[in-house]
Tab-separated table of C-alpha atoms in Angstrom:
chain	number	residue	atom	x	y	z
A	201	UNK	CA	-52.463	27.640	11.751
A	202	UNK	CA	-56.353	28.940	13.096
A	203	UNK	CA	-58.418	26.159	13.077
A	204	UNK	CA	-62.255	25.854	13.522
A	205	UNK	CA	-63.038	22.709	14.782
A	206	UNK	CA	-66.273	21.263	14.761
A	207	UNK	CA	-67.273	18.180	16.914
A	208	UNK	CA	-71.142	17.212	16.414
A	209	UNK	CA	-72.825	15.250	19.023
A	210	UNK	CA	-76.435	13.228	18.753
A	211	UNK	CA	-78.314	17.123	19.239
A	212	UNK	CA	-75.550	19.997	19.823
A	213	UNK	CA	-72.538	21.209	17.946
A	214	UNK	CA	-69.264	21.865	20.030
A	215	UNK	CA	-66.944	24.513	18.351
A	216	UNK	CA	-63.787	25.831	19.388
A	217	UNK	CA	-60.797	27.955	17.123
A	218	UNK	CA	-57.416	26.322	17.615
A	219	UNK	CA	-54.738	28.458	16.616
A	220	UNK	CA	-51.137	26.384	16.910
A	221	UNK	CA	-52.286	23.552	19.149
A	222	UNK	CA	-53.747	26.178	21.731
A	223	UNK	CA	-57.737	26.840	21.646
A	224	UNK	CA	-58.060	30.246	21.492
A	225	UNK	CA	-61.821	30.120	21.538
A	226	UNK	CA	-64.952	27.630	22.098
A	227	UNK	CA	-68.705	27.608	22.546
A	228	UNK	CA	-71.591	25.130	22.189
A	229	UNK	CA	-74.590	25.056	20.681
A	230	UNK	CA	-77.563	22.644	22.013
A	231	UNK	CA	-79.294	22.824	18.646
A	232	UNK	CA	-78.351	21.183	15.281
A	233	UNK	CA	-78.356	22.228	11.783
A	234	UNK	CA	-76.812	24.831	9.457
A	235	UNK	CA	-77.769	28.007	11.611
A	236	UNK	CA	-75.222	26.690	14.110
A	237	UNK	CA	-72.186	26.346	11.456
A	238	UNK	CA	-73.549	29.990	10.453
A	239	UNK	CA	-73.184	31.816	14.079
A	240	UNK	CA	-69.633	29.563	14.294
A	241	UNK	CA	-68.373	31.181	11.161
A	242	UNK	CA	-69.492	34.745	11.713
A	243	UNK	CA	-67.823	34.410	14.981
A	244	UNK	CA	-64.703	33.151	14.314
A	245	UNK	CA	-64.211	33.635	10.043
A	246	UNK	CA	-60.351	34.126	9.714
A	247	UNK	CA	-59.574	30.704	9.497
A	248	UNK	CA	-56.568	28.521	7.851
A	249	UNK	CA	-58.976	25.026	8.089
A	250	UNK	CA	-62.104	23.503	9.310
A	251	UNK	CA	-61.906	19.889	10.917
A	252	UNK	CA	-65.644	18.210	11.449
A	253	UNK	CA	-65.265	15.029	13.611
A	254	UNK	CA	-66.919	11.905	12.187
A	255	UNK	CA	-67.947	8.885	14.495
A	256	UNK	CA	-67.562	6.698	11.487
A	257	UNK	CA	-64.605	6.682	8.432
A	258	UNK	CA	-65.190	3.269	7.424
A	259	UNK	CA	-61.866	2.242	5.951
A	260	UNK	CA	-60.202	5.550	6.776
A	261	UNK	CA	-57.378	5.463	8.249
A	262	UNK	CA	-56.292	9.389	8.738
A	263	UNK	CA	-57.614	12.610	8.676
A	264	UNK	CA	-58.591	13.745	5.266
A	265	UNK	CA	-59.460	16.459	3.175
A	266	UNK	CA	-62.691	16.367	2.522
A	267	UNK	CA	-64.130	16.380	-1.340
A	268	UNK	CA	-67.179	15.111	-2.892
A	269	UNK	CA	-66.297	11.799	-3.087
A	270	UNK	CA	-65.158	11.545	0.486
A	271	UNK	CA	-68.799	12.755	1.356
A	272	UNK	CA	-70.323	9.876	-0.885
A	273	UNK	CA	-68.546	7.334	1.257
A	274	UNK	CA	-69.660	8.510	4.399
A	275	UNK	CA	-72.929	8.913	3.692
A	276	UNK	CA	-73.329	5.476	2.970
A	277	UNK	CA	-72.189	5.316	6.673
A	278	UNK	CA	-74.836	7.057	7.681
A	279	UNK	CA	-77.276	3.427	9.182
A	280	UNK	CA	-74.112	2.619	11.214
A	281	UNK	CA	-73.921	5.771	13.241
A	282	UNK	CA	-77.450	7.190	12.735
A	283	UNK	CA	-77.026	9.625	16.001
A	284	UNK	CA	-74.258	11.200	14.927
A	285	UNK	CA	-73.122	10.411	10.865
A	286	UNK	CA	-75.997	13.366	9.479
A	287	UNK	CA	-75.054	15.814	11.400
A	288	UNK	CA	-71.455	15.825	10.585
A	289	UNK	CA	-72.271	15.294	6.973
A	290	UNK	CA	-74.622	18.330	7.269
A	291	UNK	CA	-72.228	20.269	9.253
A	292	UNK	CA	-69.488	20.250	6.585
A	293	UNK	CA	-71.976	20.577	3.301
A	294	UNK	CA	-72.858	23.634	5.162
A	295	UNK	CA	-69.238	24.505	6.096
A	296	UNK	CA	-68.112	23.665	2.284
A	297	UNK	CA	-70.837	26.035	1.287
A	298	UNK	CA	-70.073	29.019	3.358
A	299	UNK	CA	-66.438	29.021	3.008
A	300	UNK	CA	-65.429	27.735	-0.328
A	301	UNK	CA	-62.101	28.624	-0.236
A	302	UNK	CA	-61.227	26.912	2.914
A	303	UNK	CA	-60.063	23.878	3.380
A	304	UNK	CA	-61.971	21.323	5.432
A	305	UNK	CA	-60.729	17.965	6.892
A	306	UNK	CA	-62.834	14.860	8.015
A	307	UNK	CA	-61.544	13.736	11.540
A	308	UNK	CA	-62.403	10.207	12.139
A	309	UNK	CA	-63.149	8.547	15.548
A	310	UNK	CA	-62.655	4.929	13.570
A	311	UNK	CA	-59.140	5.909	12.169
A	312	UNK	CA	-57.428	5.113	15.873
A	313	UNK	CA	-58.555	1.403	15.678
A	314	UNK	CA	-57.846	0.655	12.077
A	315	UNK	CA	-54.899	-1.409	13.217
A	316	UNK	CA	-56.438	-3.594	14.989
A	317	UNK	CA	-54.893	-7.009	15.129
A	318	UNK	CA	-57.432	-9.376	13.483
A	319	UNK	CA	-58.384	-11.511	15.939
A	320	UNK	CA	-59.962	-8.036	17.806
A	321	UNK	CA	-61.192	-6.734	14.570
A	322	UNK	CA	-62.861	-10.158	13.384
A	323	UNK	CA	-66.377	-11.067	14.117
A	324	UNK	CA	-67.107	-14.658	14.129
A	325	UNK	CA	-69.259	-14.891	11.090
A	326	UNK	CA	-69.927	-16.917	8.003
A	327	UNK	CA	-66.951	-16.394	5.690
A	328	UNK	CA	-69.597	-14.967	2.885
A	329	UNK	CA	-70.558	-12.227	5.086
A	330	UNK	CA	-66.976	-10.524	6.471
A	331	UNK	CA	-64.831	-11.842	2.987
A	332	UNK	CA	-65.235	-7.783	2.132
A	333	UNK	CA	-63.339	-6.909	5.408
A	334	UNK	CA	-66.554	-4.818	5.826
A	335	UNK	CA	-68.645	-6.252	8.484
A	336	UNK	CA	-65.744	-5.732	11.038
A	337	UNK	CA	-65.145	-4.761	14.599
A	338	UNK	CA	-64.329	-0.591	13.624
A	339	UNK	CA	-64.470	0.881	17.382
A	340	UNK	CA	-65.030	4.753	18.088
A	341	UNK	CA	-64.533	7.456	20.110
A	342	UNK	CA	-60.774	7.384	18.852
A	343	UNK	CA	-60.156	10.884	18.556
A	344	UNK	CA	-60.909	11.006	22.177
A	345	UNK	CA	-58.208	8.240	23.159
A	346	UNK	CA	-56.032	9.451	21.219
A	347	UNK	CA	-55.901	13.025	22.794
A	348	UNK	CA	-56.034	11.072	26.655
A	349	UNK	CA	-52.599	8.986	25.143
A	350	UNK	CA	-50.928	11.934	24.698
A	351	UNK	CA	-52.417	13.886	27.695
A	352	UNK	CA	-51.109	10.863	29.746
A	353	UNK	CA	-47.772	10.568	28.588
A	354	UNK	CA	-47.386	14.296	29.586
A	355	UNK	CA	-48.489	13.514	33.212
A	356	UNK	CA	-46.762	10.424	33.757
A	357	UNK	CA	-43.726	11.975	31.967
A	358	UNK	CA	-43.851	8.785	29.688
A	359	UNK	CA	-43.378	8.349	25.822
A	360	UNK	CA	-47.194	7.994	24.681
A	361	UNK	CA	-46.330	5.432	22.312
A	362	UNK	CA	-44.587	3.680	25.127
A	363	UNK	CA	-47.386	3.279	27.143
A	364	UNK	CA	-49.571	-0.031	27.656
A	365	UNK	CA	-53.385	1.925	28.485
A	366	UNK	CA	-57.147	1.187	28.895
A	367	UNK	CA	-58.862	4.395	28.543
A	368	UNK	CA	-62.588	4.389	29.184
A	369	UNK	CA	-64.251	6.909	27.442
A	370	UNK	CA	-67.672	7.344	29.755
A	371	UNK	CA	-70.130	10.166	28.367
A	372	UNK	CA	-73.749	9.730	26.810
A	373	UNK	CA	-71.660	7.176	25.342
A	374	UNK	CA	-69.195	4.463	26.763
A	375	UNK	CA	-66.546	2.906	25.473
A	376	UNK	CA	-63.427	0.779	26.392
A	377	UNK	CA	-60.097	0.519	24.338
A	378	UNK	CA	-56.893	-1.198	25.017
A	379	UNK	CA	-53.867	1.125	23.595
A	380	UNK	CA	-50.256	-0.419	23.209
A	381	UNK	CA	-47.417	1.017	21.057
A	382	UNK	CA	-49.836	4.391	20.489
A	383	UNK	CA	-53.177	2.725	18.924
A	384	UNK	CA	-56.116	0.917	19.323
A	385	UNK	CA	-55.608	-2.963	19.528
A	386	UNK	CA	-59.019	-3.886	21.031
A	387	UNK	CA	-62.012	-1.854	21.884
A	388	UNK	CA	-65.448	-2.770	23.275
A	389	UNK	CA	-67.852	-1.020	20.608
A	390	UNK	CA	-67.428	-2.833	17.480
A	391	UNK	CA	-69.233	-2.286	13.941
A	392	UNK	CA	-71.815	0.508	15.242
A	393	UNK	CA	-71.335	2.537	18.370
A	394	UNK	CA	-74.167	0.099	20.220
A	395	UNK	CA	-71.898	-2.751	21.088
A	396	UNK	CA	-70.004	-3.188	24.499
A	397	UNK	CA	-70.666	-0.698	27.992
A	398	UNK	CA	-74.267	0.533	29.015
A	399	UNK	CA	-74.885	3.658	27.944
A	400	UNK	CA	-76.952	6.136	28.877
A	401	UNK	CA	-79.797	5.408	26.482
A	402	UNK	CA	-78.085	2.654	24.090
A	403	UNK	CA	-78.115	-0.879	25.441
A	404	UNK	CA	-74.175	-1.781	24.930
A	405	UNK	CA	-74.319	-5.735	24.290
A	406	UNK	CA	-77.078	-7.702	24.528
A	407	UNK	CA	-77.353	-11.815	23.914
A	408	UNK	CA	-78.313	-11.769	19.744
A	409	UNK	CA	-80.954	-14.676	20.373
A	410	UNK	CA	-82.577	-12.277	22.945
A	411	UNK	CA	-83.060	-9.977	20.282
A	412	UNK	CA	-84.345	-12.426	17.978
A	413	UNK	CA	-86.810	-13.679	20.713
A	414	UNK	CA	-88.419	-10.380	20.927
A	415	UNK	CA	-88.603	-9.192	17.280
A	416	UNK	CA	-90.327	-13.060	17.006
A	417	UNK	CA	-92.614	-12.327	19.623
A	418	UNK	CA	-93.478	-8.777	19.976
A	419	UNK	CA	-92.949	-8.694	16.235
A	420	UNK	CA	-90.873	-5.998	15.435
A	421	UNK	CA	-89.285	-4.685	12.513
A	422	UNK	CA	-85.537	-3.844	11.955
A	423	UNK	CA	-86.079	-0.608	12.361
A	424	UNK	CA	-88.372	-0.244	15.537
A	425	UNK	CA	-85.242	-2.348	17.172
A	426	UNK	CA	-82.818	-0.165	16.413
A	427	UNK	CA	-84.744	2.456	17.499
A	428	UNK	CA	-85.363	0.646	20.941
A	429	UNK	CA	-81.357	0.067	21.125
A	430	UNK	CA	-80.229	3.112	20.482
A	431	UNK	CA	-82.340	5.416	22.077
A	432	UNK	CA	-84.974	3.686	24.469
A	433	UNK	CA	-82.715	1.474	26.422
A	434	UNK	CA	-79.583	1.899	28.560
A	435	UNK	CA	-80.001	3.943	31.971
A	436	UNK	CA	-82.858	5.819	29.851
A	437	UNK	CA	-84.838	1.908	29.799
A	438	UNK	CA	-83.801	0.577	32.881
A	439	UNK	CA	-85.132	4.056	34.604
A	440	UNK	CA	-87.580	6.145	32.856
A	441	UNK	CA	-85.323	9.172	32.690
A	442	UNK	CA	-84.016	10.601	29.525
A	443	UNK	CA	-80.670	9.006	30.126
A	444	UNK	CA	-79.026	11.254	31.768
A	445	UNK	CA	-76.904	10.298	34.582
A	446	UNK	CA	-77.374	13.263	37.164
A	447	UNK	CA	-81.558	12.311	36.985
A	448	UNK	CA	-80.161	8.539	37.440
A	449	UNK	CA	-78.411	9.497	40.686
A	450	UNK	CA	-80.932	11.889	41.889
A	451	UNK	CA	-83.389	9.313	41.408
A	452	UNK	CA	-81.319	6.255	43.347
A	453	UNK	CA	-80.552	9.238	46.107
A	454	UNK	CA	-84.108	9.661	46.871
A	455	UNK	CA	-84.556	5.825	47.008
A	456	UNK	CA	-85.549	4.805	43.749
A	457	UNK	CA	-84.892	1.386	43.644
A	458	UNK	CA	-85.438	0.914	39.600
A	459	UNK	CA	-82.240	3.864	39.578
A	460	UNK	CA	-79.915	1.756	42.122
A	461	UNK	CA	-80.160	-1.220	40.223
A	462	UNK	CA	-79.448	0.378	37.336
A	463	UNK	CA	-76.514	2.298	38.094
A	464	UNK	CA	-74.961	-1.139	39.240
A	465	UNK	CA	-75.548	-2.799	35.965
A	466	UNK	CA	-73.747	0.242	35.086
A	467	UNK	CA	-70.570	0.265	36.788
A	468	UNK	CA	-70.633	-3.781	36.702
A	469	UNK	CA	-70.764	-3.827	32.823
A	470	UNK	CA	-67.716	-0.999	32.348
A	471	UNK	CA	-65.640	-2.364	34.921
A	472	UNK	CA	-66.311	-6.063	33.268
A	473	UNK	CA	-65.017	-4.139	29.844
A	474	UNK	CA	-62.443	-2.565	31.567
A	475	UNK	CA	-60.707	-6.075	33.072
A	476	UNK	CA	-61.862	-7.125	29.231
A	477	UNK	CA	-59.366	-5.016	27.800
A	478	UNK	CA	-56.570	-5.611	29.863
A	479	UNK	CA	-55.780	-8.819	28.514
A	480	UNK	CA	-54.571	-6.955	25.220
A	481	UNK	CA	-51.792	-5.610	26.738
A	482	UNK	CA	-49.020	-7.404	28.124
A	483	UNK	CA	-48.763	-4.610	31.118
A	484	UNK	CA	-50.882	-2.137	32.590
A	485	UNK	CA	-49.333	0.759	32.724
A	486	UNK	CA	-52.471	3.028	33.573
A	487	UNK	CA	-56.274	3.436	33.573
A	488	UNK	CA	-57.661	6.502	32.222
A	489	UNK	CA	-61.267	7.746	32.458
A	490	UNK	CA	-62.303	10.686	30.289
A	491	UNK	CA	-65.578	11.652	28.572
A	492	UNK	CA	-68.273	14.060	29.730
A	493	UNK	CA	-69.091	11.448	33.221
A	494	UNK	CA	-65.776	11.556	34.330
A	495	UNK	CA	-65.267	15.271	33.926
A	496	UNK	CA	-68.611	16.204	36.133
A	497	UNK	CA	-69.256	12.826	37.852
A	498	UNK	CA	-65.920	11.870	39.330
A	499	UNK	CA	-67.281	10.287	42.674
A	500	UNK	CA	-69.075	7.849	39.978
A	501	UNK	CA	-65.543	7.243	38.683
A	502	UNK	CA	-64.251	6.559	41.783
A	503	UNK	CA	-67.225	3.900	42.864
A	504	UNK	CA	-65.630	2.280	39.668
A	505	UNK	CA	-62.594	1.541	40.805
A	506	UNK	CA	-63.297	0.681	43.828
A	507	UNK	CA	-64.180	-2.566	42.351
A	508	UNK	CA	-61.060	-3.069	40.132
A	509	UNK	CA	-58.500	-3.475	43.051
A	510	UNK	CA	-57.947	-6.903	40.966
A	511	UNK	CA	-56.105	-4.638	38.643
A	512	UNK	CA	-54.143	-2.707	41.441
A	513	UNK	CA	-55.865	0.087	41.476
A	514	UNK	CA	-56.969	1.822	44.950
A	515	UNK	CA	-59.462	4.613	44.927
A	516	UNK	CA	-57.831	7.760	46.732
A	517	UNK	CA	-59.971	11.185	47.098
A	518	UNK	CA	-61.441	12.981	44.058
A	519	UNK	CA	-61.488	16.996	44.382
A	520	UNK	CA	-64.059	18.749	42.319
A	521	UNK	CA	-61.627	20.197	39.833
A	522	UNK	CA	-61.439	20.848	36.379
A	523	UNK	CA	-57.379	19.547	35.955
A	524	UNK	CA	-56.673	16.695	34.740
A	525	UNK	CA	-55.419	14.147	37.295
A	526	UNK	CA	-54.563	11.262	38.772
A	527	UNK	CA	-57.381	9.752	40.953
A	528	UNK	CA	-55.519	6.694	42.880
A	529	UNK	CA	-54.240	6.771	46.555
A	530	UNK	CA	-50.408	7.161	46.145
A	531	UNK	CA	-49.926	3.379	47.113
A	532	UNK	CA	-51.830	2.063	44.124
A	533	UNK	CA	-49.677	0.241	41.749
A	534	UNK	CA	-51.433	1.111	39.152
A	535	UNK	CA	-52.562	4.596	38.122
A	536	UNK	CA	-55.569	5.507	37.181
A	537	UNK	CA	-56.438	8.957	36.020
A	538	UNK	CA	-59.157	11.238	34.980
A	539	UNK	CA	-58.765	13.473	31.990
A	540	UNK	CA	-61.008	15.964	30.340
A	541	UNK	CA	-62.058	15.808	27.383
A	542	UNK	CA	-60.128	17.842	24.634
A	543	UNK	CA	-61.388	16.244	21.486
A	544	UNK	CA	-60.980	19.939	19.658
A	545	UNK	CA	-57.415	19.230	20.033
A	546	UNK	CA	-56.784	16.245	18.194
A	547	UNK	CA	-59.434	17.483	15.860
A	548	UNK	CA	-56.868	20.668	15.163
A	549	UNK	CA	-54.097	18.171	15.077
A	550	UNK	CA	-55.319	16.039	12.172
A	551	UNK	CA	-56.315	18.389	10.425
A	552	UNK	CA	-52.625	20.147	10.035
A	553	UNK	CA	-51.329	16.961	9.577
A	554	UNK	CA	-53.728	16.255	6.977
A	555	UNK	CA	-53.424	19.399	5.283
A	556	UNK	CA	-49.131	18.999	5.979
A	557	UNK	CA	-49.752	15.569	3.905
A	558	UNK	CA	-51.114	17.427	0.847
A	559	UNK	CA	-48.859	20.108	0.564
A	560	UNK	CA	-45.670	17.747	0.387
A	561	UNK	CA	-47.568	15.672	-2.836
């Protein structure tokens, strides 16, 4: 099957053509917006399927074909993901519209955590407020884990679904997710992708009464704090910089002392979510960094687990390589490993299986 797989990010659209499980072609845009699905589809048009990625399915729990009333749901998504939700939603109108005749399949990062045991998925709320099973821990970046499970299994020459993983997903974003019997059973974002690790320009979690403190004292409205959150704070806040972690470290090289200090809150607060998750697995089988950071930062990786010998894990050398690999000394007990991000992959998966699901009915 050739499959165009679309995977839309806060501003740029990453595209690749998967044709059997092997991407054939890819590109990326660093603009947004239906000229970008346009100059995808004239370059690659002989397609079997379109998957989009979604950050947020809501009660999803698989890939799906998408229809109109699919769409309705996850726009009403939309305030929980704001950086990423429209742009997929735009993406596949636009998609829909150009190619009517082919089918296109929603690809959820949520879908990974939906079995969540309750007590990880449970926020501790008034019963009023969560009796809908709405206003729940979802988690994201799934699509991403669930490609670094597999890729993991391969190099460790282990079942996937045997293993007992924490895979840090460390990009623009960061997340942390504890992965036993081959899905998501705790995760540190929670019902929007602002909860859990610094990011590089969302805060990760903050005390709630410090929020309320400031919106009573600043005032603020709802809106001009989410807008603070999710794109004002982070390494972006604690710096000046737009967030992006190469400024960060240029800045802390050349003394910057506001850069230093962030860049430990940094590694402090993932390797605190890190030792978080382990306690959701009853073994440790590995630790696995992927995400945009770990595939052109890797001496940033390393500084991160130099602090979780606790764990067994002992930093050996990183190379500057594009392989995936294991980035321990050979006496660590515990691996850790960095692998690149393939998210077009899983994207291609889901939707075959999705499509595979609709054929049989």
């Amino acid at each position: 099957m050739r499959v165009l797989t679309l995977n839309p990010g806060s501003s740029s659209v990453k595209v690749s053509l998967v044709v059997d499980g092997t991407a054939v072609g890819w590109a990326a845009w660093d603009s947004t917006g239906p000229a970008v699905v346009g100059d995808a589809i004239r370059r690659w048009s002989a397609v079997d399927a379109v998957a989009v990625r979604f950050v947020h399915g809501g009660s999803q729990k698989a890939p799906a074909r998408v229809d109109d009333t699919l769409l309705a749901n996850l726009e009403r998504l939309t305030s929980l993901a704001p950086n990423h939700q429209p742009l997929s939603l735009e993406v596949t109108r636009e998609v829909r519209r150009l190619l009517p005749d082919v089918p296109v399949v929603a690809c959820f990062d949520t879908a990974f955590h939906a079995r969540m045991p309750e007590a990880a998925a449970r926020y501790p709320l008034p019963r009023a407020w969560t009796v809908q099973n709405r206003l729940r821990r979802y988690g994201f970046h799934g699509l991403s884990c669930q490609y670094s499970l597999r890729r993991t299994g391969e190099l460790l020459g282990r079942a996937p679904e045997d293993l007992q993983l924490v895979c840090a997903h460390v990009g623009a974003g960061v997340s942390v997710t504890a992965i036993r019997d081959g899905h998501g059973v705790d995760t540190s974002m929670g019902f929007t992708p602002l909860e859990g690790a610094m990011m590089a320009t969302r805060s990760g979690s903050v005390d709630p009464g410090l929020l309320l403190h400031v919106m009573q004292t600043a005032p603020m409205s709802p809106a001009e704090m989410a807008e603070a959150l999710f794109h004002r704070s982070g390494l972006a806040g604690m710096t000046g910089t737009n967030g992006d972690l190469r400024r960060v470290l240029a800045a802390a090289a050349r003394g910057d002392g506001d850069a230093s200090v962030a860049l430990d809150v940094y590694r402090h607060r993932l390797r605190r979510e890190i030792g978080a998750a382990t306690t959701s697995l009853s073994r440790l089988d590995a630790v696995v960094f992927t995400g945009g950071v770990a595939e052109h930062q890797p001496e940033l990786i390393t500084s991160v687990i130099d602090g979780l010998g606790v764990l067994g894990l002992r930093a050996g050398a990183v190379p500057r390589t594009d392989v995936d690999r294991i980035v321990t000394a050979a006496d660590s007990p515990v691996p850790a490993l960095i692998v690149l991000p393939r998210e077009d992959l899983e994207l291609a998966r889901g939707a075959e299986e999705a499509l595979a699901r609709v054929s049989v009915r």
